[in-house]
PDB file of N, CA, C and O in Angstrom:
ATOM      1  N   MET A 182    -123.824  54.741  82.326  1.00 42.00           N
ATOM      2  CA  MET A 182    -124.977  53.929  81.918  1.00 42.00           C
ATOM      3  C   MET A 182    -125.361  53.200  83.134  1.00 42.00           C
ATOM      4  O   MET A 182    -124.603  52.897  83.968  1.00 42.00           O
ATOM      5  N   LEU A 183    -126.709  52.798  83.237  1.00 43.00           N
ATOM      6  CA  LEU A 183    -127.157  52.051  84.305  1.00 43.00           C
ATOM      7  C   LEU A 183    -126.861  50.521  84.044  1.00 43.00           C
ATOM      8  O   LEU A 183    -126.740  50.157  83.070  1.00 43.00           O
ATOM      9  N   LYS A 184    -126.550  49.909  85.327  1.00 49.00           N
ATOM     10  CA  LYS A 184    -126.252  48.484  85.340  1.00 49.00           C
ATOM     11  C   LYS A 184    -127.567  47.737  85.385  1.00 49.00           C
ATOM     12  O   LYS A 184    -128.443  48.078  86.212  1.00 49.00           O
ATOM     13  N   ARG A 185    -127.642  46.633  84.616  1.00 52.00           N
ATOM     14  CA  ARG A 185    -128.916  45.841  84.838  1.00 52.00           C
ATOM     15  C   ARG A 185    -128.459  44.427  85.245  1.00 52.00           C
ATOM     16  O   ARG A 185    -127.427  43.856  84.626  1.00 52.00           O
ATOM     17  N   PRO A 186    -129.128  43.992  86.305  1.00 53.00           N
ATOM     18  CA  PRO A 186    -128.624  42.548  86.655  1.00 53.00           C
ATOM     19  C   PRO A 186    -129.151  41.493  85.659  1.00 53.00           C
ATOM     20  O   PRO A 186    -130.348  41.653  85.168  1.00 53.00           O
ATOM     21  N   LEU A 187    -128.479  40.454  85.476  1.00 53.00           N
ATOM     22  CA  LEU A 187    -128.903  39.283  84.790  1.00 53.00           C
ATOM     23  C   LEU A 187    -129.094  38.281  85.817  1.00 53.00           C
ATOM     24  O   LEU A 187    -128.274  37.869  86.666  1.00 53.00           O
ATOM     25  N   LEU A 188    -130.347  37.776  85.913  1.00 52.00           N
ATOM     26  CA  LEU A 188    -130.787  36.825  86.879  1.00 52.00           C
ATOM     27  C   LEU A 188    -130.577  35.260  86.302  1.00 52.00           C
ATOM     28  O   LEU A 188    -131.136  34.996  85.278  1.00 52.00           O
ATOM     29  N   CYS A 189    -129.885  34.469  87.024  1.00 52.00           N
ATOM     30  CA  CYS A 189    -129.684  33.106  86.626  1.00 52.00           C
ATOM     31  C   CYS A 189    -130.330  32.210  87.789  1.00 52.00           C
ATOM     32  O   CYS A 189    -129.956  32.571  88.927  1.00 52.00           O
ATOM     33  N   ILE A 190    -131.106  31.386  87.430  1.00 53.00           N
ATOM     34  CA  ILE A 190    -131.769  30.551  88.490  1.00 53.00           C
ATOM     35  C   ILE A 190    -131.100  29.158  88.370  1.00 53.00           C
ATOM     36  O   ILE A 190    -131.027  28.450  87.374  1.00 53.00           O
ATOM     37  N   LYS A 191    -130.637  28.735  89.603  1.00 53.00           N
ATOM     38  CA  LYS A 191    -129.929  27.455  89.747  1.00 53.00           C
ATOM     39  C   LYS A 191    -130.646  26.738  90.862  1.00 53.00           C
ATOM     40  O   LYS A 191    -130.470  27.085  92.003  1.00 53.00           O
ATOM     41  N   GLY A 192    -131.515  25.686  90.414  1.00 58.00           N
ATOM     42  CA  GLY A 192    -132.205  25.128  91.509  1.00 58.00           C
ATOM     43  C   GLY A 192    -133.145  26.073  92.077  1.00 58.00           C
ATOM     44  O   GLY A 192    -133.995  26.577  91.469  1.00 58.00           O
ATOM     45  N   LYS A 193    -133.033  26.164  93.509  1.00 57.00           N
ATOM     46  CA  LYS A 193    -133.923  27.107  94.255  1.00 57.00           C
ATOM     47  C   LYS A 193    -133.231  28.381  94.521  1.00 57.00           C
ATOM     48  O   LYS A 193    -133.741  29.190  95.228  1.00 57.00           O
ATOM     49  N   LYS A 194    -131.940  28.527  94.108  1.00 59.00           N
ATOM     50  CA  LYS A 194    -131.228  29.760  94.366  1.00 59.00           C
ATOM     51  C   LYS A 194    -131.089  30.615  93.100  1.00 59.00           C
ATOM     52  O   LYS A 194    -131.155  30.161  91.975  1.00 59.00           O
ATOM     53  N   THR A 195    -131.278  32.038  93.300  1.00 52.00           N
ATOM     54  CA  THR A 195    -131.167  32.882  92.274  1.00 52.00           C
ATOM     55  C   THR A 195    -129.777  33.578  92.372  1.00 52.00           C
ATOM     56  O   THR A 195    -129.504  34.096  93.508  1.00 52.00           O
ATOM     57  N   VAL A 196    -129.025  33.692  91.365  1.00 51.00           N
ATOM     58  CA  VAL A 196    -127.685  34.370  91.203  1.00 51.00           C
ATOM     59  C   VAL A 196    -127.880  35.480  90.487  1.00 51.00           C
ATOM     60  O   VAL A 196    -128.321  35.557  89.358  1.00 51.00           O
ATOM     61  N   ARG A 197    -127.342  36.619  91.020  1.00 54.00           N
ATOM     62  CA  ARG A 197    -127.363  37.910  90.275  1.00 54.00           C
ATOM     63  C   ARG A 197    -126.045  38.132  89.718  1.00 54.00           C
ATOM     64  O   ARG A 197    -125.075  38.082  90.467  1.00 54.00           O
ATOM     65  N   ILE A 198    -126.012  38.466  88.331  1.00 53.00           N
ATOM     66  CA  ILE A 198    -124.894  38.809  87.682  1.00 53.00           C
ATOM     67  C   ILE A 198    -124.879  40.294  87.202  1.00 53.00           C
ATOM     68  O   ILE A 198    -125.761  40.569  86.527  1.00 53.00           O
ATOM     69  N   GLU A 199    -124.023  41.105  87.621  1.00 56.00           N
ATOM     70  CA  GLU A 199    -123.930  42.447  87.216  1.00 56.00           C
ATOM     71  C   GLU A 199    -123.003  42.645  86.052  1.00 56.00           C
ATOM     72  O   GLU A 199    -121.911  42.151  86.134  1.00 56.00           O
ATOM     73  N   ILE A 200    -123.466  43.214  84.914  1.00 55.00           N
ATOM     74  CA  ILE A 200    -122.629  43.516  83.782  1.00 55.00           C
ATOM     75  C   ILE A 200    -122.443  44.942  83.708  1.00 55.00           C
ATOM     76  O   ILE A 200    -123.311  45.745  83.725  1.00 55.00           O
ATOM     77  N   GLU A 201    -121.090  45.397  83.850  1.00 57.00           N
ATOM     78  CA  GLU A 201    -120.720  46.643  84.031  1.00 57.00           C
ATOM     79  C   GLU A 201    -120.837  47.546  82.755  1.00 57.00           C
ATOM     80  O   GLU A 201    -120.670  46.943  81.670  1.00 57.00           O
ATOM     81  N   GLY A 202    -120.981  48.748  82.789  1.00 56.00           N
ATOM     82  CA  GLY A 202    -120.831  49.713  81.743  1.00 56.00           C
ATOM     83  C   GLY A 202    -121.871  49.706  80.704  1.00 56.00           C
ATOM     84  O   GLY A 202    -121.713  50.147  79.628  1.00 56.00           O
ATOM     85  N   GLY A 203    -123.039  49.114  80.964  1.00 62.00           N
ATOM     86  CA  GLY A 203    -124.111  49.151  79.923  1.00 62.00           C
ATOM     87  C   GLY A 203    -123.917  48.143  78.790  1.00 62.00           C
ATOM     88  O   GLY A 203    -124.739  48.178  77.838  1.00 62.00           O
ATOM     89  N   HIS A 204    -122.967  47.212  79.038  1.00 68.00           N
ATOM     90  CA  HIS A 204    -122.764  46.125  77.984  1.00 68.00           C
ATOM     91  C   HIS A 204    -124.015  45.196  77.802  1.00 68.00           C
ATOM     92  O   HIS A 204    -124.186  44.780  76.764  1.00 68.00           O
ATOM     93  N   TYR A 205    -124.759  45.178  78.908  1.00 70.00           N
ATOM     94  CA  TYR A 205    -125.854  44.152  78.952  1.00 70.00           C
ATOM     95  C   TYR A 205    -126.816  44.717  77.994  1.00 70.00           C
ATOM     96  O   TYR A 205    -127.481  43.992  77.193  1.00 70.00           O
ATOM     97  N   GLU A 206    -127.115  46.009  77.833  1.00 80.00           N
ATOM     98  CA  GLU A 206    -128.123  46.661  76.787  1.00 80.00           C
ATOM     99  C   GLU A 206    -127.691  46.294  75.486  1.00 80.00           C
ATOM    100  O   GLU A 206    -128.451  46.021  74.648  1.00 80.00           O
ATOM    101  N   LEU A 207    -126.317  46.398  75.270  1.00 85.00           N
ATOM    102  CA  LEU A 207    -125.882  46.109  73.837  1.00 85.00           C
ATOM    103  C   LEU A 207    -126.076  44.707  73.421  1.00 85.00           C
ATOM    104  O   LEU A 207    -126.409  44.359  72.379  1.00 85.00           O
ATOM    105  N   TYR A 208    -125.684  43.834  74.473  1.00 86.00           N
ATOM    106  CA  TYR A 208    -125.900  42.376  74.217  1.00 86.00           C
ATOM    107  C   TYR A 208    -127.349  42.024  73.926  1.00 86.00           C
ATOM    108  O   TYR A 208    -127.662  41.278  73.113  1.00 86.00           O
ATOM    109  N   GLN A 209    -128.307  42.621  74.649  1.00 87.00           N
ATOM    110  CA  GLN A 209    -129.636  42.420  74.536  1.00 87.00           C
ATOM    111  C   GLN A 209    -130.161  42.851  73.253  1.00 87.00           C
ATOM    112  O   GLN A 209    -130.965  42.187  72.545  1.00 87.00           O
ATOM    113  N   LYS A 210    -129.639  43.977  72.698  1.00 89.00           N
ATOM    114  CA  LYS A 210    -130.060  44.554  71.424  1.00 89.00           C
ATOM    115  C   LYS A 210    -129.615  43.676  70.289  1.00 89.00           C
ATOM    116  O   LYS A 210    -130.338  43.450  69.283  1.00 89.00           O
ATOM    117  N   ILE A 211    -128.381  43.245  70.414  1.00 92.00           N
ATOM    118  CA  ILE A 211    -127.840  42.406  69.308  1.00 92.00           C
ATOM    119  C   ILE A 211    -128.597  41.010  69.303  1.00 92.00           C
ATOM    120  O   ILE A 211    -129.075  40.547  68.254  1.00 92.00           O
ATOM    121  N   ALA A 212    -128.871  40.536  70.551  1.00 93.00           N
ATOM    122  CA  ALA A 212    -129.731  39.250  70.548  1.00 93.00           C
ATOM    123  C   ALA A 212    -131.187  39.423  69.962  1.00 93.00           C
ATOM    124  O   ALA A 212    -131.671  38.638  69.274  1.00 93.00           O
ATOM    125  N   LEU A 213    -131.724  40.640  70.385  1.00 93.00           N
ATOM    126  CA  LEU A 213    -132.980  40.967  69.760  1.00 93.00           C
ATOM    127  C   LEU A 213    -132.981  41.093  68.240  1.00 93.00           C
ATOM    128  O   LEU A 213    -133.990  40.529  67.600  1.00 93.00           O
ATOM    129  N   LEU A 214    -131.951  41.674  67.760  1.00 94.00           N
ATOM    130  CA  LEU A 214    -131.863  41.734  66.261  1.00 94.00           C
ATOM    131  C   LEU A 214    -131.801  40.399  65.626  1.00 94.00           C
ATOM    132  O   LEU A 214    -132.527  40.088  64.675  1.00 94.00           O
ATOM    133  N   PHE A 215    -131.003  39.435  66.081  1.00 95.00           N
ATOM    134  CA  PHE A 215    -130.992  38.160  65.526  1.00 95.00           C
ATOM    135  C   PHE A 215    -132.371  37.372  65.797  1.00 95.00           C
ATOM    136  O   PHE A 215    -132.708  36.588  64.879  1.00 95.00           O
ATOM    137  N   THR A 216    -132.940  37.619  66.848  1.00 95.00           N
ATOM    138  CA  THR A 216    -134.420  36.970  67.040  1.00 95.00           C
ATOM    139  C   THR A 216    -135.276  37.639  66.044  1.00 95.00           C
ATOM    140  O   THR A 216    -136.037  36.793  65.553  1.00 95.00           O
ATOM    141  N   VAL A 217    -135.307  38.769  65.758  1.00 95.00           N
ATOM    142  CA  VAL A 217    -136.272  39.413  64.727  1.00 95.00           C
ATOM    143  C   VAL A 217    -135.787  38.817  63.516  1.00 95.00           C
ATOM    144  O   VAL A 217    -136.631  38.547  62.472  1.00 95.00           O
ATOM    145  N   ILE A 218    -134.486  38.683  63.059  1.00 95.00           N
ATOM    146  CA  ILE A 218    -134.153  38.097  61.791  1.00 95.00           C
ATOM    147  C   ILE A 218    -134.739  36.728  61.611  1.00 95.00           C
ATOM    148  O   ILE A 218    -135.154  36.279  60.561  1.00 95.00           O
ATOM    149  N   GLY A 219    -134.631  35.938  62.743  1.00 96.00           N
ATOM    150  CA  GLY A 219    -135.220  34.551  62.696  1.00 96.00           C
ATOM    151  C   GLY A 219    -136.645  34.549  62.585  1.00 96.00           C
ATOM    152  O   GLY A 219    -137.231  33.736  61.849  1.00 96.00           O
ATOM    153  N   ALA A 220    -137.350  35.532  63.181  1.00 96.00           N
ATOM    154  CA  ALA A 220    -138.750  35.682  62.962  1.00 96.00           C
ATOM    155  C   ALA A 220    -139.200  35.943  61.622  1.00 96.00           C
ATOM    156  O   ALA A 220    -140.104  35.338  61.087  1.00 96.00           O
ATOM    157  N   ILE A 221    -138.368  36.819  61.092  1.00 97.00           N
ATOM    158  CA  ILE A 221    -138.772  37.249  59.551  1.00 97.00           C
ATOM    159  C   ILE A 221    -138.463  36.015  58.729  1.00 97.00           C
ATOM    160  O   ILE A 221    -139.279  35.722  57.814  1.00 97.00           O
ATOM    161  N   ASN A 222    -137.365  35.183  58.990  1.00 97.00           N
ATOM    162  CA  ASN A 222    -137.202  34.030  58.213  1.00 97.00           C
ATOM    163  C   ASN A 222    -138.368  32.927  58.355  1.00 97.00           C
ATOM    164  O   ASN A 222    -138.783  32.492  57.223  1.00 97.00           O
ATOM    165  N   TRP A 223    -138.855  32.827  59.580  1.00 96.00           N
ATOM    166  CA  TRP A 223    -140.063  31.859  59.782  1.00 96.00           C
ATOM    167  C   TRP A 223    -141.241  32.490  59.131  1.00 96.00           C
ATOM    168  O   TRP A 223    -142.108  31.627  58.655  1.00 96.00           O
ATOM    169  N   GLY A 224    -141.395  33.685  59.016  1.00 97.00           N
ATOM    170  CA  GLY A 224    -142.518  34.353  58.399  1.00 97.00           C
ATOM    171  C   GLY A 224    -142.464  34.108  56.826  1.00 97.00           C
ATOM    172  O   GLY A 224    -143.500  33.744  56.245  1.00 97.00           O
ATOM    173  N   LEU A 225    -141.122  34.254  56.289  1.00 97.00           N
ATOM    174  CA  LEU A 225    -141.093  33.911  54.859  1.00 97.00           C
ATOM    175  C   LEU A 225    -141.324  32.403  54.550  1.00 97.00           C
ATOM    176  O   LEU A 225    -141.934  32.098  53.540  1.00 97.00           O
ATOM    177  N   ILE A 226    -140.906  31.627  55.580  1.00 97.00           N
ATOM    178  CA  ILE A 226    -141.113  30.164  55.211  1.00 97.00           C
ATOM    179  C   ILE A 226    -142.655  29.749  55.358  1.00 97.00           C
ATOM    180  O   ILE A 226    -143.220  29.071  54.564  1.00 97.00           O
ATOM    181  N   GLY A 227    -143.309  30.449  56.363  1.00 97.00           N
ATOM    182  CA  GLY A 227    -144.825  30.213  56.401  1.00 97.00           C
ATOM    183  C   GLY A 227    -145.677  30.823  55.427  1.00 97.00           C
ATOM    184  O   GLY A 227    -146.569  30.216  54.933  1.00 97.00           O
ATOM    185  N   LEU A 228    -145.247  31.968  54.876  1.00 98.00           N
ATOM    186  CA  LEU A 228    -146.065  32.689  53.883  1.00 98.00           C
ATOM    187  C   LEU A 228    -145.708  32.205  52.364  1.00 98.00           C
ATOM    188  O   LEU A 228    -146.547  32.006  51.624  1.00 98.00           O
ATOM    189  N   PHE A 229    -144.425  32.072  52.118  1.00 98.00           N
ATOM    190  CA  PHE A 229    -143.996  31.749  50.702  1.00 98.00           C
ATOM    191  C   PHE A 229    -143.112  30.525  50.565  1.00 98.00           C
ATOM    192  O   PHE A 229    -142.712  30.308  49.449  1.00 98.00           O
ATOM    193  N   ARG A 230    -143.020  29.703  51.692  1.00 97.00           N
ATOM    194  CA  ARG A 230    -142.193  28.503  51.610  1.00 97.00           C
ATOM    195  C   ARG A 230    -140.794  28.906  51.089  1.00 97.00           C
ATOM    196  O   ARG A 230    -140.219  28.103  50.287  1.00 97.00           O
ATOM    197  N   PHE A 231    -140.204  30.025  51.537  1.00 97.00           N
ATOM    198  CA  PHE A 231    -138.900  30.511  50.970  1.00 97.00           C
ATOM    199  C   PHE A 231    -138.062  30.624  52.339  1.00 97.00           C
ATOM    200  O   PHE A 231    -138.371  31.389  53.233  1.00 97.00           O
ATOM    201  N   ASN A 232    -137.041  29.754  52.425  1.00 97.00           N
ATOM    202  CA  ASN A 232    -136.023  29.842  53.623  1.00 97.00           C
ATOM    203  C   ASN A 232    -134.883  30.824  53.135  1.00 97.00           C
ATOM    204  O   ASN A 232    -133.981  30.303  52.343  1.00 97.00           O
ATOM    205  N   LEU A 233    -134.789  31.803  53.737  1.00 96.00           N
ATOM    206  CA  LEU A 233    -133.827  32.755  53.407  1.00 96.00           C
ATOM    207  C   LEU A 233    -132.391  32.376  53.880  1.00 96.00           C
ATOM    208  O   LEU A 233    -131.450  32.520  53.063  1.00 96.00           O
ATOM    209  N   VAL A 234    -132.383  31.657  55.019  1.00 96.00           N
ATOM    210  CA  VAL A 234    -131.069  31.152  55.416  1.00 96.00           C
ATOM    211  C   VAL A 234    -130.639  30.026  54.431  1.00 96.00           C
ATOM    212  O   VAL A 234    -129.324  30.050  54.105  1.00 96.00           O
ATOM    213  N   SER A 235    -131.527  29.241  54.064  1.00 96.00           N
ATOM    214  CA  SER A 235    -130.995  28.023  53.247  1.00 96.00           C
ATOM    215  C   SER A 235    -130.590  28.681  51.697  1.00 96.00           C
ATOM    216  O   SER A 235    -129.703  28.238  51.060  1.00 96.00           O
ATOM    217  N   PHE A 236    -131.326  29.771  51.298  1.00 97.00           N
ATOM    218  CA  PHE A 236    -131.037  30.463  50.044  1.00 97.00           C
ATOM    219  C   PHE A 236    -129.603  31.061  50.170  1.00 97.00           C
ATOM    220  O   PHE A 236    -128.883  30.985  49.172  1.00 97.00           O
ATOM    221  N   LEU A 237    -129.334  31.739  51.293  1.00 96.00           N
ATOM    222  CA  LEU A 237    -128.017  32.363  51.382  1.00 96.00           C
ATOM    223  C   LEU A 237    -126.852  31.518  51.545  1.00 96.00           C
ATOM    224  O   LEU A 237    -125.792  31.731  50.969  1.00 96.00           O
ATOM    225  N   PHE A 238    -127.064  30.437  52.477  1.00 96.00           N
ATOM    226  CA  PHE A 238    -125.968  29.507  52.895  1.00 96.00           C
ATOM    227  C   PHE A 238    -126.103  28.092  52.521  1.00 96.00           C
ATOM    228  O   PHE A 238    -125.123  27.373  52.668  1.00 96.00           O
ATOM    229  N   GLY A 239    -127.100  27.785  51.812  1.00 96.00           N
ATOM    230  CA  GLY A 239    -127.303  26.296  51.377  1.00 96.00           C
ATOM    231  C   GLY A 239    -128.060  25.513  52.447  1.00 96.00           C
ATOM    232  O   GLY A 239    -128.112  25.829  53.599  1.00 96.00           O
ATOM    233  N   THR A 240    -128.783  24.482  51.961  1.00 95.00           N
ATOM    234  CA  THR A 240    -129.576  23.654  52.893  1.00 95.00           C
ATOM    235  C   THR A 240    -128.714  22.747  53.718  1.00 95.00           C
ATOM    236  O   THR A 240    -127.821  21.919  52.986  1.00 95.00           O
ATOM    237  N   GLY A 241    -128.779  22.784  54.983  1.00 95.00           N
ATOM    238  CA  GLY A 241    -127.982  21.871  55.873  1.00 95.00           C
ATOM    239  C   GLY A 241    -126.479  22.071  55.957  1.00 95.00           C
ATOM    240  O   GLY A 241    -125.766  21.249  56.318  1.00 95.00           O
ATOM    241  N   THR A 242    -126.082  23.186  55.366  1.00 97.00           N
ATOM    242  CA  THR A 242    -124.670  23.416  55.484  1.00 97.00           C
ATOM    243  C   THR A 242    -124.162  23.798  56.821  1.00 97.00           C
ATOM    244  O   THR A 242    -124.985  24.237  57.654  1.00 97.00           O
ATOM    245  N   PHE A 243    -122.811  23.899  57.106  1.00 97.00           N
ATOM    246  CA  PHE A 243    -122.243  24.317  58.287  1.00 97.00           C
ATOM    247  C   PHE A 243    -122.726  25.692  58.742  1.00 97.00           C
ATOM    248  O   PHE A 243    -123.125  26.028  59.865  1.00 97.00           O
ATOM    249  N   LEU A 244    -122.535  26.589  57.713  1.00 97.00           N
ATOM    250  CA  LEU A 244    -122.862  28.049  58.077  1.00 97.00           C
ATOM    251  C   LEU A 244    -124.383  28.197  58.298  1.00 97.00           C
ATOM    252  O   LEU A 244    -124.732  29.001  59.165  1.00 97.00           O
ATOM    253  N   ALA A 245    -125.308  27.397  57.638  1.00 96.00           N
ATOM    254  CA  ALA A 245    -126.673  27.597  57.840  1.00 96.00           C
ATOM    255  C   ALA A 245    -127.077  27.063  59.399  1.00 96.00           C
ATOM    256  O   ALA A 245    -127.801  27.746  59.994  1.00 96.00           O
ATOM    257  N   ASN A 246    -126.291  25.936  59.609  1.00 96.00           N
ATOM    258  CA  ASN A 246    -126.584  25.492  61.084  1.00 96.00           C
ATOM    259  C   ASN A 246    -126.052  26.408  62.099  1.00 96.00           C
ATOM    260  O   ASN A 246    -126.602  26.763  63.189  1.00 96.00           O
ATOM    261  N   ILE A 247    -124.900  27.177  61.836  1.00 96.00           N
ATOM    262  CA  ILE A 247    -124.362  28.153  62.697  1.00 96.00           C
ATOM    263  C   ILE A 247    -125.475  29.303  62.894  1.00 96.00           C
ATOM    264  O   ILE A 247    -125.586  29.780  63.948  1.00 96.00           O
ATOM    265  N   VAL A 248    -126.084  29.674  61.708  1.00 95.00           N
ATOM    266  CA  VAL A 248    -126.943  30.729  61.821  1.00 95.00           C
ATOM    267  C   VAL A 248    -128.138  30.381  62.690  1.00 95.00           C
ATOM    268  O   VAL A 248    -128.626  31.154  63.519  1.00 95.00           O
ATOM    269  N   TYR A 249    -128.627  29.118  62.485  1.00 96.00           N
ATOM    270  CA  TYR A 249    -129.806  28.642  63.295  1.00 96.00           C
ATOM    271  C   TYR A 249    -129.354  28.642  64.733  1.00 96.00           C
ATOM    272  O   TYR A 249    -130.299  28.957  65.557  1.00 96.00           O
ATOM    273  N   MET A 250    -128.201  28.199  65.021  1.00 96.00           N
ATOM    274  CA  MET A 250    -127.795  28.166  66.400  1.00 96.00           C
ATOM    275  C   MET A 250    -127.700  29.436  67.088  1.00 96.00           C
ATOM    276  O   MET A 250    -128.134  29.650  68.147  1.00 96.00           O
ATOM    277  N   ILE A 251    -127.171  30.496  66.376  1.00 96.00           N
ATOM    278  CA  ILE A 251    -127.020  31.943  66.808  1.00 96.00           C
ATOM    279  C   ILE A 251    -128.454  32.431  67.080  1.00 96.00           C
ATOM    280  O   ILE A 251    -128.831  33.043  68.195  1.00 96.00           O
ATOM    281  N   VAL A 252    -129.396  32.229  66.201  1.00 96.00           N
ATOM    282  CA  VAL A 252    -130.756  32.687  66.455  1.00 96.00           C
ATOM    283  C   VAL A 252    -131.379  31.930  67.611  1.00 96.00           C
ATOM    284  O   VAL A 252    -132.119  32.760  68.406  1.00 96.00           O
ATOM    285  N   GLY A 253    -131.225  30.751  67.731  1.00 95.00           N
ATOM    286  CA  GLY A 253    -131.720  30.062  68.900  1.00 95.00           C
ATOM    287  C   GLY A 253    -131.311  30.452  70.192  1.00 95.00           C
ATOM    288  O   GLY A 253    -132.017  30.725  71.204  1.00 95.00           O
ATOM    289  N   ILE A 254    -129.932  30.639  70.300  1.00 95.00           N
ATOM    290  CA  ILE A 254    -129.300  31.202  71.611  1.00 95.00           C
ATOM    291  C   ILE A 254    -129.787  32.576  71.899  1.00 95.00           C
ATOM    292  O   ILE A 254    -130.131  32.851  73.007  1.00 95.00           O
ATOM    293  N   CYS A 255    -129.854  33.490  70.759  1.00 94.00           N
ATOM    294  CA  CYS A 255    -130.360  34.865  71.066  1.00 94.00           C
ATOM    295  C   CYS A 255    -131.832  34.848  71.568  1.00 94.00           C
ATOM    296  O   CYS A 255    -132.148  35.625  72.358  1.00 94.00           O
ATOM    297  N   GLY A 256    -132.653  33.775  71.006  1.00 93.00           N
ATOM    298  CA  GLY A 256    -133.950  33.712  71.518  1.00 93.00           C
ATOM    299  C   GLY A 256    -134.018  33.390  73.036  1.00 93.00           C
ATOM    300  O   GLY A 256    -134.818  33.931  73.780  1.00 93.00           O
ATOM    301  N   ILE A 257    -133.152  32.505  73.443  1.00 92.00           N
ATOM    302  CA  ILE A 257    -133.049  32.205  74.829  1.00 92.00           C
ATOM    303  C   ILE A 257    -132.600  33.312  75.650  1.00 92.00           C
ATOM    304  O   ILE A 257    -133.130  33.554  76.832  1.00 92.00           O
ATOM    305  N   ILE A 258    -131.678  34.131  75.141  1.00 90.00           N
ATOM    306  CA  ILE A 258    -131.186  35.280  75.851  1.00 90.00           C
ATOM    307  C   ILE A 258    -132.262  36.245  76.045  1.00 90.00           C
ATOM    308  O   ILE A 258    -132.402  36.831  77.073  1.00 90.00           O
ATOM    309  N   ASN A 259    -133.185  36.405  75.043  1.00 91.00           N
ATOM    310  CA  ASN A 259    -134.219  37.373  75.130  1.00 91.00           C
ATOM    311  C   ASN A 259    -135.350  36.883  75.993  1.00 91.00           C
ATOM    312  O   ASN A 259    -136.223  37.657  76.455  1.00 91.00           O
ATOM    313  N   LEU A 260    -135.288  35.689  76.602  1.00 89.00           N
ATOM    314  CA  LEU A 260    -136.284  35.280  77.577  1.00 89.00           C
ATOM    315  C   LEU A 260    -136.083  36.137  78.785  1.00 89.00           C
ATOM    316  O   LEU A 260    -136.977  36.265  79.637  1.00 89.00           O
ATOM    317  N   ALA A 261    -134.850  36.653  79.064  1.00 82.00           N
ATOM    318  CA  ALA A 261    -134.664  37.418  80.183  1.00 82.00           C
ATOM    319  C   ALA A 261    -135.443  38.706  80.202  1.00 82.00           C
ATOM    320  O   ALA A 261    -135.785  39.365  81.263  1.00 82.00           O
ATOM    321  N   LEU A 262    -136.040  39.113  79.027  1.00 82.00           N
ATOM    322  CA  LEU A 262    -136.847  40.233  79.001  1.00 82.00           C
ATOM    323  C   LEU A 262    -138.126  40.082  79.827  1.00 82.00           C
ATOM    324  O   LEU A 262    -138.706  41.110  80.259  1.00 82.00           O
ATOM    325  N   PHE A 263    -138.568  38.744  79.911  1.00 82.00           N
ATOM    326  CA  PHE A 263    -139.785  38.541  80.682  1.00 82.00           C
ATOM    327  C   PHE A 263    -139.682  38.749  82.241  1.00 82.00           C
ATOM    328  O   PHE A 263    -140.656  38.878  82.930  1.00 82.00           O
ATOM    329  N   PHE A 264    -138.308  38.658  82.599  1.00 82.00           N
ATOM    330  CA  PHE A 264    -138.157  38.671  84.024  1.00 82.00           C
ATOM    331  C   PHE A 264    -137.556  40.019  84.496  1.00 82.00           C
ATOM    332  O   PHE A 264    -137.177  40.106  85.645  1.00 82.00           O
ATOM    333  N   GLU A 265    -137.421  40.992  83.663  1.00 75.00           N
ATOM    334  CA  GLU A 265    -136.810  42.274  83.954  1.00 75.00           C
ATOM    335  C   GLU A 265    -138.025  43.148  84.678  1.00 75.00           C
ATOM    336  O   GLU A 265    -139.113  43.077  84.291  1.00 75.00           O
ATOM    337  N   PRO A 266    -137.703  43.826  85.708  1.00 75.00           N
ATOM    338  CA  PRO A 266    -138.705  44.724  86.338  1.00 75.00           C
ATOM    339  C   PRO A 266    -139.109  45.892  85.382  1.00 75.00           C
ATOM    340  O   PRO A 266    -138.172  46.402  84.735  1.00 75.00           O
ATOM    341  N   SER A 267    -140.387  46.202  85.273  1.00 70.00           N
ATOM    342  CA  SER A 267    -140.755  47.299  84.442  1.00 70.00           C
ATOM    343  C   SER A 267    -140.338  48.627  84.949  1.00 70.00           C
ATOM    344  O   SER A 267    -140.237  48.874  86.233  1.00 70.00           O
ATOM    345  N   GLU A 268    -140.024  49.551  84.173  1.00 64.00           N
ATOM    346  CA  GLU A 268    -139.433  50.806  84.656  1.00 64.00           C
ATOM    347  C   GLU A 268    -140.472  51.925  84.516  1.00 64.00           C
ATOM    348  O   GLU A 268    -141.350  51.894  83.743  1.00 64.00           O
TER     349      GLU A 268
END
């Protein structure tokens, strides 16, 4: 599989991190899946005032907070999609 670089910007320097064996694509797809799940949850909240995460794990519970953190981190990971060169 092709290697895709992950660019990390530190101050004025750009650091390239190579992820071997196509694992980057797998991580990106998993992150995208969690981001879509979060978007669907927000759609349910906006349309029906129904929070699926709170329904499944309880309001303000440790598990609910973990889910929100995972979705947030995956959203940040997916920001890298904006900086990838188009193929």
